[in-house]
CSV table of C-alpha atoms in Angstrom, one decimal:
chain,number,residue,atom,x,y,z
A,1,UNK,CA,-0.2,0.1,0.1
A,2,UNK,CA,1.4,3.6,-1.0
A,3,UNK,CA,1.6,6.4,1.1
A,4,UNK,CA,-1.0,8.1,-0.6
A,5,UNK,CA,-3.6,5.0,-0.2
A,6,UNK,CA,-2.9,5.0,3.5
A,7,UNK,CA,-3.8,9.0,3.6
A,8,UNK,CA,-7.1,7.7,1.9
A,9,UNK,CA,-7.9,5.2,4.2
A,10,UNK,CA,-7.2,7.7,7.5
A,11,UNK,CA,-9.6,10.2,5.8
A,12,UNK,CA,-12.3,7.6,5.3
A,13,UNK,CA,-12.0,6.7,9.0
A,14,UNK,CA,-12.8,10.6,10.0
A,15,UNK,CA,-16.0,10.0,7.8
A,16,UNK,CA,-17.1,6.4,9.1
A,17,UNK,CA,-16.4,6.7,12.7
A,18,UNK,CA,-18.6,9.8,13.2
A,19,UNK,CA,-21.3,8.1,11.5
A,20,UNK,CA,-21.1,4.9,13.6
A,21,UNK,CA,-21.0,6.8,16.7
A,22,UNK,CA,-24.1,8.7,15.8
A,23,UNK,CA,-25.9,5.4,14.8
A,24,UNK,CA,-25.1,4.0,18.2
A,25,UNK,CA,-26.3,7.1,20.0
A,26,UNK,CA,-29.5,7.1,18.1
A,27,UNK,CA,-30.2,3.6,18.9
A,28,UNK,CA,-29.7,4.0,22.7
A,29,UNK,CA,-31.6,7.2,22.7
A,30,UNK,CA,-34.7,5.5,21.2
A,31,UNK,CA,-34.2,2.4,23.2
A,32,UNK,CA,-34.2,4.5,26.5
A,33,UNK,CA,-36.9,7.2,25.6
A,34,UNK,CA,-39.3,5.4,23.6
A,35,UNK,CA,-41.4,2.0,23.8
A,36,UNK,CA,-39.2,-0.4,22.0
A,37,UNK,CA,-42.2,-1.4,20.0
A,38,UNK,CA,-42.2,2.4,18.8
A,39,UNK,CA,-38.6,2.7,18.4
A,40,UNK,CA,-39.0,2.6,14.6
A,41,UNK,CA,-41.8,5.1,14.2
A,42,UNK,CA,-40.2,8.2,16.4
A,43,UNK,CA,-37.1,9.9,15.5
A,44,UNK,CA,-35.3,12.5,17.1
A,45,UNK,CA,-35.3,15.5,15.0
A,46,UNK,CA,-31.6,16.1,15.2
A,47,UNK,CA,-30.9,12.4,14.0
A,48,UNK,CA,-33.6,12.7,11.5
A,49,UNK,CA,-31.9,16.0,9.8
A,50,UNK,CA,-28.6,14.2,9.9
A,51,UNK,CA,-29.9,10.7,8.4
A,52,UNK,CA,-31.7,12.7,5.6
A,53,UNK,CA,-28.8,14.8,4.9
A,54,UNK,CA,-26.4,11.7,4.4
A,55,UNK,CA,-29.1,10.1,2.2
A,56,UNK,CA,-29.5,13.3,0.0
A,57,UNK,CA,-25.8,13.2,-0.5
A,58,UNK,CA,-25.4,9.6,-1.4
A,59,UNK,CA,-28.3,9.9,-3.6
A,60,UNK,CA,-26.7,12.8,-5.3
A,61,UNK,CA,-23.5,11.0,-5.9
A,62,UNK,CA,-25.2,7.9,-7.3
A,63,UNK,CA,-27.7,10.0,-9.6
A,64,UNK,CA,-24.4,11.7,-11.1
A,65,UNK,CA,-22.9,8.3,-11.9
A,66,UNK,CA,-25.9,6.7,-13.2
A,67,UNK,CA,-27.0,9.8,-15.3
A,68,UNK,CA,-23.2,9.9,-16.6
A,69,UNK,CA,-23.7,6.4,-17.7
A,70,UNK,CA,-27.0,6.8,-19.4
A,71,UNK,CA,-26.1,9.8,-21.4
A,72,UNK,CA,-22.8,7.9,-22.4
A,73,UNK,CA,-25.1,5.1,-23.6
A,74,UNK,CA,-27.8,6.9,-25.5
A,75,UNK,CA,-25.4,9.3,-27.1
A,76,UNK,CA,-22.0,7.5,-27.6
A,77,UNK,CA,-22.5,3.7,-27.2
A,78,UNK,CA,-26.2,2.6,-28.4
A,79,UNK,CA,-25.7,3.1,-32.1
A,80,UNK,CA,-21.8,3.1,-32.4
A,81,UNK,CA,-19.9,1.3,-35.0
A,82,UNK,CA,-18.3,-2.3,-34.1
A,83,UNK,CA,-14.9,-0.9,-34.1
A,84,UNK,CA,-14.7,2.3,-31.9
A,85,UNK,CA,-12.3,5.2,-33.0
A,86,UNK,CA,-12.7,7.3,-30.0
A,87,UNK,CA,-11.5,10.8,-30.2
A,88,UNK,CA,-8.4,10.4,-32.0
A,89,UNK,CA,-7.5,9.5,-35.4
A,90,UNK,CA,-7.2,5.8,-35.0
A,91,UNK,CA,-8.4,4.1,-38.1
A,92,UNK,CA,-4.8,3.1,-38.6
A,93,UNK,CA,-4.7,1.1,-35.3
A,94,UNK,CA,-8.2,-0.4,-35.8
A,95,UNK,CA,-7.0,-1.9,-39.3
A,96,UNK,CA,-3.3,-2.6,-38.3
A,97,UNK,CA,-2.2,-6.1,-37.9
A,98,UNK,CA,-3.8,-7.9,-35.1
A,99,UNK,CA,-1.6,-8.7,-32.3
A,100,UNK,CA,-4.1,-9.9,-29.6
A,101,UNK,CA,-7.9,-10.0,-29.1
A,102,UNK,CA,-10.0,-11.1,-26.0
A,103,UNK,CA,-13.4,-11.6,-26.4
A,104,UNK,CA,-16.2,-11.3,-23.9
A,105,UNK,CA,-17.2,-14.6,-22.3
A,106,UNK,CA,-20.5,-15.9,-24.0
A,107,UNK,CA,-23.0,-16.0,-21.0
A,108,UNK,CA,-26.2,-16.3,-23.1
A,109,UNK,CA,-28.1,-18.1,-20.4
A,110,UNK,CA,-26.9,-15.6,-17.8
A,111,UNK,CA,-28.1,-12.3,-20.0
A,112,UNK,CA,-31.4,-14.0,-20.7
A,113,UNK,CA,-31.8,-14.4,-17.0
A,114,UNK,CA,-30.9,-10.9,-16.3
A,115,UNK,CA,-33.1,-9.6,-19.1
A,116,UNK,CA,-36.3,-11.3,-18.0
A,117,UNK,CA,-35.6,-10.6,-14.3
A,118,UNK,CA,-35.4,-6.8,-15.1
A,119,UNK,CA,-38.4,-7.2,-17.3
A,120,UNK,CA,-40.3,-8.4,-14.3
A,121,UNK,CA,-39.2,-5.6,-12.3
A,122,UNK,CA,-40.1,-3.1,-14.8
A,123,UNK,CA,-43.5,-4.8,-14.9
A,124,UNK,CA,-43.8,-4.3,-11.0
A,125,UNK,CA,-42.8,-0.7,-11.0
A,126,UNK,CA,-45.2,0.3,-13.6
A,127,UNK,CA,-47.9,-1.5,-11.7
A,128,UNK,CA,-46.9,0.9,-8.8
A,129,UNK,CA,-47.0,3.9,-10.9
A,130,UNK,CA,-50.1,3.4,-13.0
A,131,UNK,CA,-52.2,1.1,-10.7
A,132,UNK,CA,-50.7,1.6,-7.2
A,133,UNK,CA,-54.2,0.8,-5.5
A,134,UNK,CA,-53.3,-3.0,-6.3
A,135,UNK,CA,-50.1,-2.6,-3.9
A,136,UNK,CA,-51.1,0.0,-1.2
A,137,UNK,CA,-53.8,1.5,0.6
A,138,UNK,CA,-55.2,4.9,-0.2
A,139,UNK,CA,-53.8,6.2,3.0
A,140,UNK,CA,-50.3,4.9,2.4
A,141,UNK,CA,-50.4,6.5,-1.1
A,142,UNK,CA,-51.4,9.9,0.3
A,143,UNK,CA,-48.4,9.5,2.9
A,144,UNK,CA,-45.8,9.1,0.3
A,145,UNK,CA,-43.1,12.1,0.6
A,146,UNK,CA,-41.6,14.3,-2.2
A,147,UNK,CA,-38.3,12.7,-1.6
A,148,UNK,CA,-39.7,9.2,-1.8
A,149,UNK,CA,-41.4,9.9,-4.9
A,150,UNK,CA,-38.3,11.4,-6.4
A,151,UNK,CA,-36.3,8.2,-5.3
A,152,UNK,CA,-39.0,5.8,-6.8
A,153,UNK,CA,-38.9,8.0,-10.3
A,154,UNK,CA,-35.1,7.6,-10.2
A,155,UNK,CA,-35.3,3.7,-9.9
A,156,UNK,CA,-38.0,3.7,-12.7
A,157,UNK,CA,-35.6,5.6,-14.9
A,158,UNK,CA,-32.9,3.2,-14.2
A,159,UNK,CA,-35.3,0.1,-14.5
A,160,UNK,CA,-36.3,0.9,-17.9
A,161,UNK,CA,-32.6,1.8,-18.9
A,162,UNK,CA,-31.4,-1.5,-17.9
A,163,UNK,CA,-34.1,-3.2,-19.9
A,164,UNK,CA,-32.5,-1.6,-22.9
A,165,UNK,CA,-28.9,-2.4,-21.9
A,166,UNK,CA,-29.6,-6.0,-21.0
A,167,UNK,CA,-31.6,-6.4,-24.1
A,168,UNK,CA,-28.9,-4.9,-26.3
A,169,UNK,CA,-26.4,-7.4,-24.6
A,170,UNK,CA,-28.7,-10.3,-25.2
A,171,UNK,CA,-29.3,-9.9,-28.9
A,172,UNK,CA,-26.2,-7.8,-30.2
A,173,UNK,CA,-23.6,-9.4,-27.7
A,174,UNK,CA,-20.8,-7.9,-25.9
A,175,UNK,CA,-17.6,-6.3,-27.8
A,176,UNK,CA,-14.3,-7.6,-27.2
A,177,UNK,CA,-12.9,-7.0,-23.9
A,178,UNK,CA,-9.2,-6.2,-25.1
A,179,UNK,CA,-7.9,-5.8,-28.7
A,180,UNK,CA,-4.3,-4.8,-29.5
A,181,UNK,CA,-2.7,-4.3,-33.2
A,182,UNK,CA,0.5,-2.8,-34.2
A,183,UNK,CA,-0.6,0.8,-33.9
A,184,UNK,CA,-2.4,0.5,-30.5
A,185,UNK,CA,-5.1,-1.1,-28.2
A,186,UNK,CA,-8.7,-0.8,-27.0
A,187,UNK,CA,-10.0,-2.0,-23.8
A,188,UNK,CA,-13.8,-2.3,-23.4
A,189,UNK,CA,-14.8,-4.5,-20.5
A,190,UNK,CA,-18.4,-3.1,-19.9
A,191,UNK,CA,-19.2,-1.5,-23.3
A,192,UNK,CA,-17.7,1.8,-22.2
A,193,UNK,CA,-14.0,2.8,-23.2
A,194,UNK,CA,-11.9,5.4,-24.6
A,195,UNK,CA,-12.0,4.0,-28.0
A,196,UNK,CA,-8.6,3.1,-29.5
A,197,UNK,CA,-5.3,4.4,-27.9
A,198,UNK,CA,-2.5,4.6,-29.8
A,199,UNK,CA,0.7,3.2,-28.5
A,200,UNK,CA,2.7,6.4,-29.2
A,201,UNK,CA,0.4,8.2,-26.8
A,202,UNK,CA,1.1,5.8,-24.0
A,203,UNK,CA,3.9,7.3,-21.5
A,204,UNK,CA,4.3,4.6,-19.1
A,205,UNK,CA,2.6,1.3,-18.0
A,206,UNK,CA,3.0,-0.3,-14.5
A,207,UNK,CA,1.4,-2.9,-12.5
A,208,UNK,CA,-0.2,-1.3,-9.4
A,209,UNK,CA,-2.7,-1.5,-6.9
A,210,UNK,CA,-5.9,0.5,-6.0
A,211,UNK,CA,-8.6,0.6,-3.4
A,212,UNK,CA,-11.9,-0.7,-4.3
A,213,UNK,CA,-14.7,-1.2,-1.9
A,214,UNK,CA,-15.3,-4.8,-0.8
A,215,UNK,CA,-18.5,-4.9,1.0
A,216,UNK,CA,-19.9,-3.3,4.5
A,217,UNK,CA,-18.0,-5.8,6.7
A,218,UNK,CA,-14.5,-5.9,4.9
A,219,UNK,CA,-14.2,-2.0,3.8
A,220,UNK,CA,-11.9,-1.1,0.9
A,221,UNK,CA,-9.1,-3.6,-0.1
A,222,UNK,CA,-6.2,-3.4,-2.7
A,223,UNK,CA,-6.9,-4.8,-6.0
A,224,UNK,CA,-4.2,-5.5,-8.5
A,225,UNK,CA,-4.6,-3.4,-11.8
A,226,UNK,CA,-2.6,-2.6,-14.8
A,227,UNK,CA,-1.9,1.3,-14.6
A,228,UNK,CA,-1.6,3.3,-18.0
A,229,UNK,CA,-0.4,6.7,-18.0
A,230,UNK,CA,-1.2,8.7,-21.2
A,231,UNK,CA,0.9,11.5,-22.5
A,232,UNK,CA,-2.2,13.6,-23.2
A,233,UNK,CA,-5.3,12.0,-21.7
A,234,UNK,CA,-7.6,14.9,-22.4
A,235,UNK,CA,-7.6,14.1,-26.0
A,236,UNK,CA,-9.4,10.9,-25.5
A,237,UNK,CA,-12.1,12.5,-23.3
A,238,UNK,CA,-13.9,13.4,-26.4
A,239,UNK,CA,-15.2,9.8,-26.7
A,240,UNK,CA,-17.2,10.3,-23.5
A,241,UNK,CA,-20.5,12.2,-23.2
A,242,UNK,CA,-20.1,15.7,-21.4
A,243,UNK,CA,-21.3,14.4,-17.8
A,244,UNK,CA,-19.2,11.2,-18.1
A,245,UNK,CA,-16.3,13.4,-19.0
A,246,UNK,CA,-16.5,15.2,-15.7
A,247,UNK,CA,-16.8,11.8,-13.9
A,248,UNK,CA,-14.0,10.1,-15.7
A,249,UNK,CA,-11.7,13.3,-14.9
A,250,UNK,CA,-12.3,13.0,-11.1
A,251,UNK,CA,-11.7,9.1,-11.3
A,252,UNK,CA,-8.8,9.6,-13.1
A,253,UNK,CA,-7.1,12.1,-10.4
A,254,UNK,CA,-8.3,9.9,-7.7
A,255,UNK,CA,-6.4,6.7,-9.3
A,256,UNK,CA,-3.4,8.7,-10.5
A,257,UNK,CA,-3.1,9.7,-6.7
A,258,UNK,CA,-3.2,6.2,-5.6
A,259,UNK,CA,-0.9,4.9,-8.2
A,260,UNK,CA,1.4,7.7,-8.1
A,261,UNK,CA,0.7,8.9,-11.8
A,262,UNK,CA,-0.3,5.8,-13.9
A,263,UNK,CA,-4.1,6.0,-13.4
A,264,UNK,CA,-5.3,7.4,-16.5
A,265,UNK,CA,-6.5,3.8,-17.4
A,266,UNK,CA,-6.8,0.9,-15.4
A,267,UNK,CA,-6.9,-2.7,-16.7
A,268,UNK,CA,-8.1,-5.3,-14.2
A,269,UNK,CA,-6.3,-8.7,-14.6
A,270,UNK,CA,-9.5,-10.5,-13.8
A,271,UNK,CA,-10.9,-9.3,-17.2
A,272,UNK,CA,-8.1,-10.6,-18.9
A,273,UNK,CA,-8.4,-14.1,-17.6
A,274,UNK,CA,-5.7,-16.5,-18.8
A,275,UNK,CA,-4.4,-14.0,-21.3
A,276,UNK,CA,-3.0,-11.6,-18.5
A,277,UNK,CA,0.5,-12.6,-18.8
A,278,UNK,CA,0.2,-12.1,-22.8
A,279,UNK,CA,-0.9,-8.6,-22.2
A,280,UNK,CA,1.7,-7.8,-19.9
A,281,UNK,CA,4.3,-9.0,-22.4
A,282,UNK,CA,2.6,-6.8,-25.2
A,283,UNK,CA,2.8,-3.9,-23.2
A,284,UNK,CA,6.4,-4.5,-22.1
A,285,UNK,CA,7.4,-4.9,-25.9
A,286,UNK,CA,5.4,-1.6,-27.0
A,287,UNK,CA,5.8,0.9,-24.3
A,288,UNK,CA,7.7,1.7,-21.2
A,289,UNK,CA,6.9,-0.6,-18.6
A,290,UNK,CA,8.0,-0.2,-14.7
A,291,UNK,CA,8.7,-2.6,-12.0
A,292,UNK,CA,6.1,-5.4,-10.9
A,293,UNK,CA,4.5,-4.3,-7.8
A,294,UNK,CA,4.4,-8.0,-6.8
A,295,UNK,CA,8.2,-8.1,-6.8
A,296,UNK,CA,8.3,-5.3,-4.2
A,297,UNK,CA,5.9,-7.3,-1.4
């Protein structure tokens, strides 16, 4: 773990610990001042204000990320050609001699199950919207707050967005995860990428580690990645929708802080499967490649 990553963990503690303390205080306040059977109905106004503020903050952050992905999908991804050229003149890279190609796993059965599941959930939320009396009493409907209605609208939007995404994956299939030619490479693990990256635009590649959330109980953990530093990363941002450009820019700064400058593009070894070592050798032969992080541990 780098010094920068240790600093991130320490800063997260200053956020998490006060929240935990407030939750404990709230629990004992409810327990000793109210009938335990009424504990879920009566809330101290101070704690209610704090909880609402945290919920709004989390909701705002998640909403920005989701809306950025939706804008990217509908403006850049839905009708794009099979070979994405990105924001640079990368036609030469796409048509150059093929060196390595890693296709996405063919999970037709899994995609079908996901599609049917989200279709069922879509039917459920449409019943909630257009025929709520089937699921709720009239007095329950009248008690819904504005914030609850906004959250429902947000999930209603996400549900139908996922119907389109999973439907496209089911009928059109996933693009290759990684393609490399004599002129450049393209990394597209989830249908979103910068497009083709030219070898000449890569300043450095290094095996590194970044912090990822691993669940409520375990907290963030270090995950190995191939970190790529671009000479001019801004020239590749044009392949992103405007809102996603903003999100990507923040993500790159955060990843560069963790990896000490090689976080413009991160490639997860888990996406490459048994081709991981082949990808490493390819990068070593094409660009400046620094020491393997595993040899330092």
